[in-house]
């Protein structure tokens, strides 16, 4: 084999190696881009979960579209809204429910304190029909058993009820509560019948860690809680 033929073979081999290298680098570049996108999506999910994670209110979209059931942070509204999100409180520490402001249900929208979440919203019948509805508050996510010491006050049209988990020793309802959680993940249910056109039900939800609860211990530090409240029409006339 003469030198010219050897040179041609070497060039072809070098060209194939360069091509393989280019293809490999493109594949690696694509994998890096995919990895960055996965991390970005995971971060976005985590960010929005943290930002909107503490308390979310929802109306069944079918009920909003067909029957006019809508949400608002004020008694007046200019558009139909199916989802509301309360602002969260970072690094909330325990307090006594007795220390909550007396006018806590008199302020609209988010009005958190340093160590409690407070959110006031309105459920409005903007349709023409009289309806009946139910609402259910659920624990959508909890970590480090923080729900053992949490308290949730719900004011409906000014009437207050405080909910807490059953005592961890099985002893029943906590002394500062009006009702126990219905199940491990359902806090409470509410309902309204004969909810007439232009009717408005006002809700204020307050969440705090009760310092007098025996389960309010160091082990729950750093725990998180996500609550949701979902409304749907049960009857229309």
PDB file of N, CA and C in Angstrom, residues 95-98 100 148-153 160-165 167 172-180 208-214:
ATOM      1  N   UNK A  95     -48.077  30.230  68.739  1.00  0.00           N
ATOM      2  CA  UNK A  95     -48.697  31.289  69.522  1.00  0.00           C
ATOM      3  C   UNK A  95     -49.909  30.685  70.233  1.00  0.00           C
ATOM      4  N   UNK A  96     -50.575  31.484  71.013  1.00  0.00           N
ATOM      5  CA  UNK A  96     -51.847  31.081  71.600  1.00  0.00           C
ATOM      6  C   UNK A  96     -52.973  31.676  70.770  1.00  0.00           C
ATOM      7  N   UNK A  97     -54.013  30.885  70.563  1.00  0.00           N
ATOM      8  CA  UNK A  97     -55.161  31.389  69.830  1.00  0.00           C
ATOM      9  C   UNK A  97     -55.790  32.593  70.504  1.00  0.00           C
ATOM     10  N   UNK A  98     -55.552  32.739  71.802  1.00  0.00           N
ATOM     11  CA  UNK A  98     -56.095  33.884  72.537  1.00  0.00           C
ATOM     12  C   UNK A  98     -55.431  35.194  72.122  1.00  0.00           C
ATOM     13  N   UNK A 100     -54.817  36.119  68.998  1.00  0.00           N
ATOM     14  CA  UNK A 100     -55.233  36.566  67.667  1.00  0.00           C
ATOM     15  C   UNK A 100     -56.055  37.840  67.775  1.00  0.00           C
ATOM     16  N   UNK A 148     -50.534  17.978  63.967  1.00  0.00           N
ATOM     17  CA  UNK A 148     -50.880  17.579  65.332  1.00  0.00           C
ATOM     18  C   UNK A 148     -51.114  18.795  66.227  1.00  0.00           C
ATOM     19  N   UNK A 149     -50.444  19.899  65.911  1.00  0.00           N
ATOM     20  CA  UNK A 149     -50.546  21.086  66.772  1.00  0.00           C
ATOM     21  C   UNK A 149     -51.217  22.265  66.087  1.00  0.00           C
ATOM     22  N   UNK A 150     -51.663  22.083  64.858  1.00  0.00           N
ATOM     23  CA  UNK A 150     -52.240  23.203  64.130  1.00  0.00           C
ATOM     24  C   UNK A 150     -53.678  23.448  64.573  1.00  0.00           C
ATOM     25  N   UNK A 151     -54.098  24.702  64.490  1.00  0.00           N
ATOM     26  CA  UNK A 151     -55.483  25.074  64.709  1.00  0.00           C
ATOM     27  C   UNK A 151     -55.968  25.829  63.480  1.00  0.00           C
ATOM     28  N   UNK A 152     -57.223  25.588  63.118  1.00  0.00           N
ATOM     29  CA  UNK A 152     -57.819  26.250  61.969  1.00  0.00           C
ATOM     30  C   UNK A 152     -59.162  26.820  62.396  1.00  0.00           C
ATOM     31  N   UNK A 153     -59.252  28.141  62.373  1.00  0.00           N
ATOM     32  CA  UNK A 153     -60.521  28.805  62.686  1.00  0.00           C
ATOM     33  C   UNK A 153     -61.202  29.185  61.380  1.00  0.00           C
ATOM     34  N   UNK A 160     -67.792  31.840  64.275  1.00  0.00           N
ATOM     35  CA  UNK A 160     -66.469  31.224  64.360  1.00  0.00           C
ATOM     36  C   UNK A 160     -66.538  29.789  64.863  1.00  0.00           C
ATOM     37  N   UNK A 161     -65.763  28.910  64.219  1.00  0.00           N
ATOM     38  CA  UNK A 161     -65.566  27.541  64.688  1.00  0.00           C
ATOM     39  C   UNK A 161     -64.080  27.221  64.585  1.00  0.00           C
ATOM     40  N   UNK A 162     -63.531  26.624  65.629  1.00  0.00           N
ATOM     41  CA  UNK A 162     -62.105  26.269  65.660  1.00  0.00           C
ATOM     42  C   UNK A 162     -61.975  24.753  65.547  1.00  0.00           C
ATOM     43  N   UNK A 163     -61.105  24.332  64.644  1.00  0.00           N
ATOM     44  CA  UNK A 163     -60.916  22.911  64.379  1.00  0.00           C
ATOM     45  C   UNK A 163     -59.477  22.505  64.724  1.00  0.00           C
ATOM     46  N   UNK A 164     -59.342  21.311  65.256  1.00  0.00           N
ATOM     47  CA  UNK A 164     -58.029  20.762  65.567  1.00  0.00           C
ATOM     48  C   UNK A 164     -58.067  19.249  65.451  1.00  0.00           C
ATOM     49  N   UNK A 165     -56.912  18.661  65.311  1.00  0.00           N
ATOM     50  CA  UNK A 165     -56.823  17.216  65.198  1.00  0.00           C
ATOM     51  C   UNK A 165     -57.155  16.568  66.545  1.00  0.00           C
ATOM     52  N   UNK A 167     -56.769  14.548  69.844  1.00  0.00           N
ATOM     53  CA  UNK A 167     -55.580  14.412  70.686  1.00  0.00           C
ATOM     54  C   UNK A 167     -54.789  13.172  70.287  1.00  0.00           C
ATOM     55  N   UNK A 172     -59.645  12.478  72.519  1.00  0.00           N
ATOM     56  CA  UNK A 172     -60.756  13.249  71.987  1.00  0.00           C
ATOM     57  C   UNK A 172     -60.384  14.655  71.583  1.00  0.00           C
ATOM     58  N   UNK A 173     -61.354  15.563  71.668  1.00  0.00           N
ATOM     59  CA  UNK A 173     -61.205  16.917  71.168  1.00  0.00           C
ATOM     60  C   UNK A 173     -60.316  17.758  72.077  1.00  0.00           C
ATOM     61  N   UNK A 174     -59.508  18.639  71.469  1.00  0.00           N
ATOM     62  CA  UNK A 174     -58.684  19.556  72.247  1.00  0.00           C
ATOM     63  C   UNK A 174     -59.583  20.580  72.945  1.00  0.00           C
ATOM     64  N   UNK A 175     -59.168  21.015  74.111  1.00  0.00           N
ATOM     65  CA  UNK A 175     -60.018  21.875  74.943  1.00  0.00           C
ATOM     66  C   UNK A 175     -60.293  23.233  74.304  1.00  0.00           C
ATOM     67  N   UNK A 176     -59.408  23.692  73.413  1.00  0.00           N
ATOM     68  CA  UNK A 176     -59.593  25.012  72.801  1.00  0.00           C
ATOM     69  C   UNK A 176     -60.310  24.926  71.456  1.00  0.00           C
ATOM     70  N   UNK A 177     -60.780  23.745  71.080  1.00  0.00           N
ATOM     71  CA  UNK A 177     -61.418  23.549  69.781  1.00  0.00           C
ATOM     72  C   UNK A 177     -62.925  23.347  69.938  1.00  0.00           C
ATOM     73  N   UNK A 178     -63.647  23.708  68.889  1.00  0.00           N
ATOM     74  CA  UNK A 178     -65.082  23.446  68.829  1.00  0.00           C
ATOM     75  C   UNK A 178     -65.380  22.097  68.195  1.00  0.00           C
ATOM     76  N   UNK A 179     -64.501  21.674  67.278  1.00  0.00           N
ATOM     77  CA  UNK A 179     -64.712  20.410  66.572  1.00  0.00           C
ATOM     78  C   UNK A 179     -63.366  19.772  66.241  1.00  0.00           C
ATOM     79  N   UNK A 180     -63.387  18.458  66.089  1.00  0.00           N
ATOM     80  CA  UNK A 180     -62.206  17.732  65.633  1.00  0.00           C
ATOM     81  C   UNK A 180     -62.191  17.691  64.113  1.00  0.00           C
ATOM     82  N   UNK A 208     -52.922  28.657  62.624  1.00  0.00           N
ATOM     83  CA  UNK A 208     -51.781  28.918  63.506  1.00  0.00           C
ATOM     84  C   UNK A 208     -51.360  27.639  64.213  1.00  0.00           C
ATOM     85  N   UNK A 209     -50.159  27.667  64.804  1.00  0.00           N
ATOM     86  CA  UNK A 209     -49.670  26.572  65.641  1.00  0.00           C
ATOM     87  C   UNK A 209     -49.988  26.919  67.091  1.00  0.00           C
ATOM     88  N   UNK A 210     -50.749  26.064  67.727  1.00  0.00           N
ATOM     89  CA  UNK A 210     -51.183  26.331  69.092  1.00  0.00           C
ATOM     90  C   UNK A 210     -50.085  25.931  70.082  1.00  0.00           C
ATOM     91  N   UNK A 211     -49.498  26.958  70.711  1.00  0.00           N
ATOM     92  CA  UNK A 211     -48.386  26.717  71.627  1.00  0.00           C
ATOM     93  C   UNK A 211     -48.760  25.929  72.863  1.00  0.00           C
ATOM     94  N   UNK A 212     -50.035  25.905  73.222  1.00  0.00           N
ATOM     95  CA  UNK A 212     -50.474  25.167  74.406  1.00  0.00           C
ATOM     96  C   UNK A 212     -50.799  23.703  74.111  1.00  0.00           C
ATOM     97  N   UNK A 213     -50.679  23.310  72.856  1.00  0.00           N
ATOM     98  CA  UNK A 213     -50.922  21.910  72.496  1.00  0.00           C
ATOM     99  C   UNK A 213     -49.710  21.072  72.920  1.00  0.00           C
ATOM    100  N   UNK A 214     -49.914  19.962  73.628  1.00  0.00           N
ATOM    101  CA  UNK A 214     -48.792  19.108  74.046  1.00  0.00           C
ATOM    102  C   UNK A 214     -47.960  18.589  72.879  1.00  0.00           C
TER     103      UNK A 214
END
